Amino acid sequence: DQQVKQNSPSLSVQEGRISILNCDYTNSMFDYFLWYKKYPAEGPTFLISISSIKDKNEDGRFTVFLNKSAKHLSLHIVPSQPGDSAVYFCAASVHTDKLIFGTGTRLQVFP
Amino acid sequence: DVKVTQSSRYLVKRTGEKVFLECVQDMDHENMFWYRQDPGLGLRLIYFSYDVKMKEKGDIPEGYSVSREKKERFSLILESASTNQTSMYLCATQLPSKRAEQFFGPGTRLTVL
C-alpha cells in the first residue's frame, strides 16, 4: 500500500517556465514532508521541507505547498533551469525519523 | 559537510552468493538507514539503526540483514543473493531529531546474475 504517491512519472518543462511536481498521501498522521532531488549515479539530496502546521515554505526558486484537507503536496520551481533536470522524490514522516518516500517524478527542463 | 561513502559503486554477484554492502559516514550521526531504489517503486526502507548494535526492520527486510558494530559503519548483508535483489542500494545518515534531513551516499548498483 503506497502511502505517498507521485502519479506523474515524468514532466517536461521549458527553461524559464514554472515546474510543478505533485505528491499525494493517504496517512493523515504525517506531520512533516520533504522533497529530495536525485541526479543519475548520485544519492538523493535534500531540497526543501515543510511542517504540517504550515501551508507554504519558500527557499529561493523552490516553494513547497501543503494542502492538508486534500492530502496533497506540491513543489514549484520558478524559473526552471536545465540543471534542475533530475528525479524528484517527496517523502513524509509521522513523528519519527523514518521517512516514507514516493515513487519519484523525472523532470526534464529543455532550452 | 556530511560525507557518506559506500564501498562499491557497481557490483555484480551470482545467485546464492553472500554479499556485503558497506556504508561509512564521517559526521558522527547516530541514525543510519539502508534503502533500495527500483523504477516505479521509489525508495523503500530495508533496515535502520539508531545506535551501535541496534537495528530495526524497515518495510522490506526479507532476505537482508545488517550489522552496526561501530557508529560510523553500517553494513547490509544479503545472505544468499537472488535475482530479485538486483537494485540500487542507498545508505543514509541522520542526526536523531525528528525534523532532521537524511544525507545519502552515492549508491551501489548491484546486479545479481
mmCIF file of C-alpha atoms in Angstrom:
data_model
loop_
_atom_site.group_PDB
_atom_site.id
_atom_site.type_symbol
_atom_site.label_atom_id
_atom_site.label_comp_id
_atom_site.label_asym_id
_atom_site.label_seq_id
_atom_site.Cartn_x
_atom_site.Cartn_y
_atom_site.Cartn_z
ATOM 1 C CA ASP A 1 0.000 0.000 0.000
ATOM 2 C CA GLN A 2 1.666 3.180 -1.250
ATOM 3 C CA GLN A 3 1.135 5.850 1.401
ATOM 4 C CA VAL A 4 2.942 8.532 -0.622
ATOM 5 C CA LYS A 5 2.190 8.727 -4.319
ATOM 6 C CA GLN A 6 3.640 10.689 -7.188
ATOM 7 C CA ASN A 7 1.252 9.995 -10.018
ATOM 8 C CA SER A 8 3.290 11.642 -12.766
ATOM 9 C CA PRO A 9 6.374 9.581 -13.573
ATOM 10 C CA SER A 10 7.754 12.335 -15.789
ATOM 11 C CA LEU A 11 7.406 16.027 -16.567
ATOM 12 C CA SER A 12 8.910 18.118 -19.318
ATOM 13 C CA VAL A 13 9.171 21.918 -18.958
ATOM 14 C CA GLN A 14 10.777 24.669 -20.972
ATOM 15 C CA GLU A 15 13.623 26.620 -19.391
ATOM 16 C CA GLY A 16 12.376 29.735 -17.608
ATOM 17 C CA ARG A 17 8.852 28.400 -17.077
ATOM 18 C CA ILE A 18 7.376 27.003 -13.865
ATOM 19 C CA SER A 19 7.744 23.338 -12.944
ATOM 20 C CA ILE A 20 5.057 21.886 -10.671
ATOM 21 C CA LEU A 21 5.630 18.489 -9.147
ATOM 22 C CA ASN A 22 2.797 16.855 -7.249
ATOM 23 C CA CYS A 23 2.565 14.378 -4.409
ATOM 24 C CA ASP A 24 -0.468 12.831 -2.696
ATOM 25 C CA TYR A 25 -0.535 10.987 0.594
ATOM 26 C CA THR A 26 -3.058 8.845 2.400
ATOM 27 C CA ASN A 27 -1.906 8.914 6.022
ATOM 28 C CA SER A 28 -3.392 11.912 7.833
ATOM 29 C CA MET A 29 -0.889 11.368 10.667
ATOM 30 C CA PHE A 30 2.034 12.550 8.538
ATOM 31 C CA ASP A 31 3.359 15.730 10.140
ATOM 32 C CA TYR A 32 6.495 16.520 8.174
ATOM 33 C CA PHE A 33 7.171 16.485 4.454
ATOM 34 C CA LEU A 34 10.349 16.750 2.411
ATOM 35 C CA TRP A 35 11.448 16.934 -1.204
ATOM 36 C CA TYR A 36 14.652 15.329 -2.448
ATOM 37 C CA LYS A 37 16.380 15.681 -5.798
ATOM 38 C CA LYS A 38 18.366 12.845 -7.370
ATOM 39 C CA TYR A 39 20.791 13.021 -10.294
ATOM 40 C CA PRO A 40 21.815 9.795 -12.075
ATOM 41 C CA ALA A 41 24.597 7.880 -10.312
ATOM 42 C CA GLU A 42 24.275 10.070 -7.200
ATOM 43 C CA GLY A 43 22.375 9.747 -3.952
ATOM 44 C CA PRO A 44 19.317 11.931 -3.305
ATOM 45 C CA THR A 45 19.968 15.371 -1.837
ATOM 46 C CA PHE A 46 17.609 17.280 0.413
ATOM 47 C CA LEU A 47 15.836 20.184 -1.238
ATOM 48 C CA ILE A 48 13.131 21.656 0.973
ATOM 49 C CA SER A 49 10.762 20.642 3.748
ATOM 50 C CA ILE A 50 7.511 21.719 5.369
ATOM 51 C CA SER A 51 5.844 21.015 8.674
ATOM 52 C CA SER A 52 2.136 20.153 8.767
ATOM 53 C CA ILE A 53 1.448 23.330 10.761
ATOM 54 C CA LYS A 54 2.352 25.396 7.684
ATOM 55 C CA ASP A 55 0.879 25.545 4.215
ATOM 56 C CA LYS A 56 3.825 27.072 2.372
ATOM 57 C CA ASN A 57 7.598 27.167 2.611
ATOM 58 C CA GLU A 58 9.871 29.006 0.237
ATOM 59 C CA ASP A 59 13.598 28.748 -0.464
ATOM 60 C CA GLY A 60 14.853 30.725 -3.418
ATOM 61 C CA ARG A 61 13.384 29.289 -6.614
ATOM 62 C CA PHE A 62 11.737 26.427 -4.725
ATOM 63 C CA THR A 63 8.386 26.617 -2.945
ATOM 64 C CA VAL A 64 6.521 23.754 -1.332
ATOM 65 C CA PHE A 65 2.761 23.967 -0.794
ATOM 66 C CA LEU A 66 0.804 21.735 1.556
ATOM 67 C CA ASN A 67 -2.950 21.211 1.337
ATOM 68 C CA LYS A 68 -3.826 19.061 4.338
ATOM 69 C CA SER A 69 -7.521 18.758 3.550
ATOM 70 C CA ALA A 70 -6.686 17.352 0.131
ATOM 71 C CA LYS A 71 -3.655 15.422 1.447
ATOM 72 C CA HIS A 72 -1.664 16.996 -1.355
ATOM 73 C CA LEU A 73 1.845 18.399 -1.564
ATOM 74 C CA SER A 74 3.402 20.259 -4.461
ATOM 75 C CA LEU A 75 6.824 21.618 -5.329
ATOM 76 C CA HIS A 76 7.072 24.690 -7.541
ATOM 77 C CA ILE A 77 10.316 25.601 -9.267
ATOM 78 C CA VAL A 78 10.422 29.076 -10.751
ATOM 79 C CA PRO A 79 12.143 29.728 -13.068
ATOM 80 C CA SER A 80 13.127 26.242 -14.169
ATOM 81 C CA GLN A 81 16.718 25.724 -15.276
ATOM 82 C CA PRO A 82 18.370 22.881 -17.214
ATOM 83 C CA GLY A 83 20.322 21.954 -14.053
ATOM 84 C CA ASP A 84 17.004 21.179 -12.374
ATOM 85 C CA SER A 85 16.625 18.123 -14.624
ATOM 86 C CA ALA A 86 16.606 15.224 -12.168
ATOM 87 C CA VAL A 87 14.289 12.804 -10.403
ATOM 88 C CA TYR A 88 12.334 14.383 -7.553
ATOM 89 C CA PHE A 89 11.073 12.370 -4.595
ATOM 90 C CA CYS A 90 8.619 13.564 -1.990
ATOM 91 C CA ALA A 91 8.802 11.993 1.466
ATOM 92 C CA ALA A 92 6.745 12.107 4.644
ATOM 93 C CA SER A 93 7.136 11.151 8.288
ATOM 94 C CA VAL A 94 4.953 10.583 11.353
ATOM 95 C CA HIS A 95 6.637 11.995 14.482
ATOM 96 C CA THR A 96 9.691 9.838 13.789
ATOM 97 C CA ASP A 97 12.948 9.852 11.865
ATOM 98 C CA LYS A 98 11.650 7.255 9.406
ATOM 99 C CA LEU A 99 10.715 8.621 6.010
ATOM 100 C CA ILE A 100 8.189 7.195 3.566
ATOM 101 C CA PHE A 101 9.171 8.061 0.004
ATOM 102 C CA GLY A 102 7.076 8.479 -3.102
ATOM 103 C CA THR A 103 7.863 6.796 -6.408
ATOM 104 C CA GLY A 104 9.560 9.823 -7.953
ATOM 105 C CA THR A 105 8.955 12.182 -10.885
ATOM 106 C CA ARG A 106 11.575 12.675 -13.573
ATOM 107 C CA LEU A 107 11.785 16.359 -14.511
ATOM 108 C CA GLN A 108 13.352 17.385 -17.769
ATOM 109 C CA VAL A 109 13.971 21.076 -18.413
ATOM 110 C CA PHE A 110 14.699 21.819 -22.043
ATOM 111 C CA PRO A 111 16.112 25.031 -23.580
ATOM 112 C CA ASP B 1 29.925 18.752 5.063
ATOM 113 C CA VAL B 2 28.494 15.321 5.695
ATOM 114 C CA LYS B 3 30.281 12.610 3.809
ATOM 115 C CA VAL B 4 28.623 9.247 3.298
ATOM 116 C CA THR B 5 30.585 6.697 1.329
ATOM 117 C CA GLN B 6 29.567 3.308 0.035
ATOM 118 C CA SER B 7 32.107 0.579 -0.598
ATOM 119 C CA SER B 8 31.285 -0.020 -4.254
ATOM 120 C CA ARG B 9 29.507 1.940 -6.990
ATOM 121 C CA TYR B 10 28.852 -1.163 -9.086
ATOM 122 C CA LEU B 11 28.766 -4.802 -8.039
ATOM 123 C CA VAL B 12 27.966 -7.990 -9.947
ATOM 124 C CA LYS B 13 27.294 -11.178 -7.996
ATOM 125 C CA ARG B 14 25.917 -14.630 -8.712
ATOM 126 C CA THR B 15 22.754 -16.137 -7.292
ATOM 127 C CA GLY B 16 23.408 -17.703 -3.897
ATOM 128 C CA GLU B 17 26.482 -15.630 -3.073
ATOM 129 C CA LYS B 18 26.759 -13.768 0.209
ATOM 130 C CA VAL B 19 27.013 -10.055 -0.454
ATOM 131 C CA PHE B 20 28.256 -7.306 1.847
ATOM 132 C CA LEU B 21 27.467 -3.650 1.206
ATOM 133 C CA GLU B 22 29.315 -1.206 3.409
ATOM 134 C CA CYS B 23 28.408 2.337 4.341
ATOM 135 C CA VAL B 24 30.692 4.699 6.233
ATOM 136 C CA GLN B 25 29.900 8.212 7.481
ATOM 137 C CA ASP B 26 32.191 10.823 8.990
ATOM 138 C CA MET B 27 29.712 13.069 10.803
ATOM 139 C CA ASP B 28 29.019 11.140 13.978
ATOM 140 C CA HIS B 29 25.336 10.691 13.138
ATOM 141 C CA GLU B 30 23.504 8.214 15.314
ATOM 142 C CA ASN B 31 20.895 7.192 12.746
ATOM 143 C CA MET B 32 21.734 5.171 9.649
ATOM 144 C CA PHE B 33 19.448 3.665 7.021
ATOM 145 C CA TRP B 34 19.560 1.273 4.093
ATOM 146 C CA TYR B 35 17.154 1.719 1.176
ATOM 147 C CA ARG B 36 16.728 0.158 -2.210
ATOM 148 C CA GLN B 37 15.542 2.133 -5.204
ATOM 149 C CA ASP B 38 13.644 0.447 -8.020
ATOM 150 C CA PRO B 39 11.905 2.015 -11.045
ATOM 151 C CA GLY B 40 8.289 2.812 -10.283
ATOM 152 C CA LEU B 41 8.682 1.917 -6.607
ATOM 153 C CA GLY B 42 10.735 4.810 -5.285
ATOM 154 C CA LEU B 43 12.943 4.346 -2.222
ATOM 155 C CA ARG B 44 11.971 1.567 0.136
ATOM 156 C CA LEU B 45 13.437 1.179 3.617
ATOM 157 C CA ILE B 46 15.180 -2.138 4.304
ATOM 158 C CA TYR B 47 16.692 -1.643 7.752
ATOM 159 C CA PHE B 48 17.730 1.193 10.016
ATOM 160 C CA SER B 49 19.799 1.682 13.126
ATOM 161 C CA TYR B 50 19.565 4.294 15.867
ATOM 162 C CA ASP B 51 22.830 3.392 17.555
ATOM 163 C CA VAL B 52 25.669 0.903 17.671
ATOM 164 C CA LYS B 53 24.436 -2.696 17.813
ATOM 165 C CA MET B 54 20.848 -1.514 17.413
ATOM 166 C CA LYS B 55 18.791 -2.347 14.348
ATOM 167 C CA GLU B 56 15.172 -2.231 13.328
ATOM 168 C CA LYS B 57 13.376 -3.693 10.355
ATOM 169 C CA GLY B 58 12.094 -1.363 7.700
ATOM 170 C CA ASP B 59 9.384 -2.100 5.174
ATOM 171 C CA ILE B 60 11.162 -4.810 3.153
ATOM 172 C CA PRO B 61 13.696 -6.626 5.394
ATOM 173 C CA GLU B 62 13.183 -10.128 3.947
ATOM 174 C CA GLY B 63 16.392 -11.571 2.525
ATOM 175 C CA TYR B 64 18.576 -8.958 4.219
ATOM 176 C CA SER B 65 20.393 -8.490 7.498
ATOM 177 C CA VAL B 66 22.502 -5.648 8.879
ATOM 178 C CA SER B 67 25.400 -5.065 11.208
ATOM 179 C CA ARG B 68 26.412 -1.953 13.161
ATOM 180 C CA GLU B 69 29.478 -2.649 15.259
ATOM 181 C CA LYS B 70 30.833 0.898 15.074
ATOM 182 C CA LYS B 71 28.939 4.169 14.993
ATOM 183 C CA GLU B 72 30.343 5.244 11.644
ATOM 184 C CA ARG B 73 29.762 1.979 9.787
ATOM 185 C CA PHE B 74 26.511 0.265 8.779
ATOM 186 C CA SER B 75 26.656 -2.911 6.711
ATOM 187 C CA LEU B 76 23.904 -4.510 4.655
ATOM 188 C CA ILE B 77 24.199 -8.254 4.121
ATOM 189 C CA LEU B 78 22.464 -10.364 1.515
ATOM 190 C CA GLU B 79 22.830 -13.870 2.966
ATOM 191 C CA SER B 80 22.066 -15.617 -0.326
ATOM 192 C CA ALA B 81 21.677 -13.208 -3.203
ATOM 193 C CA SER B 82 18.763 -13.670 -5.574
ATOM 194 C CA THR B 83 17.978 -12.049 -8.912
ATOM 195 C CA ASN B 84 15.101 -10.056 -7.389
ATOM 196 C CA GLN B 85 17.661 -8.269 -5.230
ATOM 197 C CA THR B 86 19.153 -6.611 -8.294
ATOM 198 C CA SER B 87 18.691 -2.947 -7.447
ATOM 199 C CA MET B 88 20.262 0.372 -6.483
ATOM 200 C CA TYR B 89 21.127 0.351 -2.779
ATOM 201 C CA LEU B 90 21.347 3.641 -0.932
ATOM 202 C CA CYS B 91 22.704 4.325 2.525
ATOM 203 C CA ALA B 92 21.658 7.408 4.505
ATOM 204 C CA THR B 93 22.570 9.016 7.804
ATOM 205 C CA GLN B 94 20.700 11.404 10.055
ATOM 206 C CA LEU B 95 21.015 13.260 13.329
ATOM 207 C CA PRO B 96 18.498 11.924 15.887
ATOM 208 C CA SER B 97 15.973 14.698 15.549
ATOM 209 C CA LYS B 98 12.558 14.072 14.123
ATOM 210 C CA ARG B 99 12.993 17.035 11.857
ATOM 211 C CA ALA B 100 16.471 16.237 10.610
ATOM 212 C CA GLU B 101 17.063 15.582 6.942
ATOM 213 C CA GLN B 102 18.749 12.408 5.775
ATOM 214 C CA PHE B 103 22.097 12.509 3.950
ATOM 215 C CA PHE B 104 22.629 9.891 1.283
ATOM 216 C CA GLY B 105 25.638 8.111 -0.105
ATOM 217 C CA PRO B 106 26.163 7.761 -3.874
ATOM 218 C CA GLY B 107 24.567 4.333 -4.031
ATOM 219 C CA THR B 108 25.667 0.845 -5.075
ATOM 220 C CA ARG B 109 24.202 -0.627 -8.236
ATOM 221 C CA LEU B 110 24.008 -4.370 -7.509
ATOM 222 C CA THR B 111 23.337 -6.880 -10.265
ATOM 223 C CA VAL B 112 22.654 -10.490 -9.296
ATOM 224 C CA LEU B 113 23.025 -12.942 -12.186
#
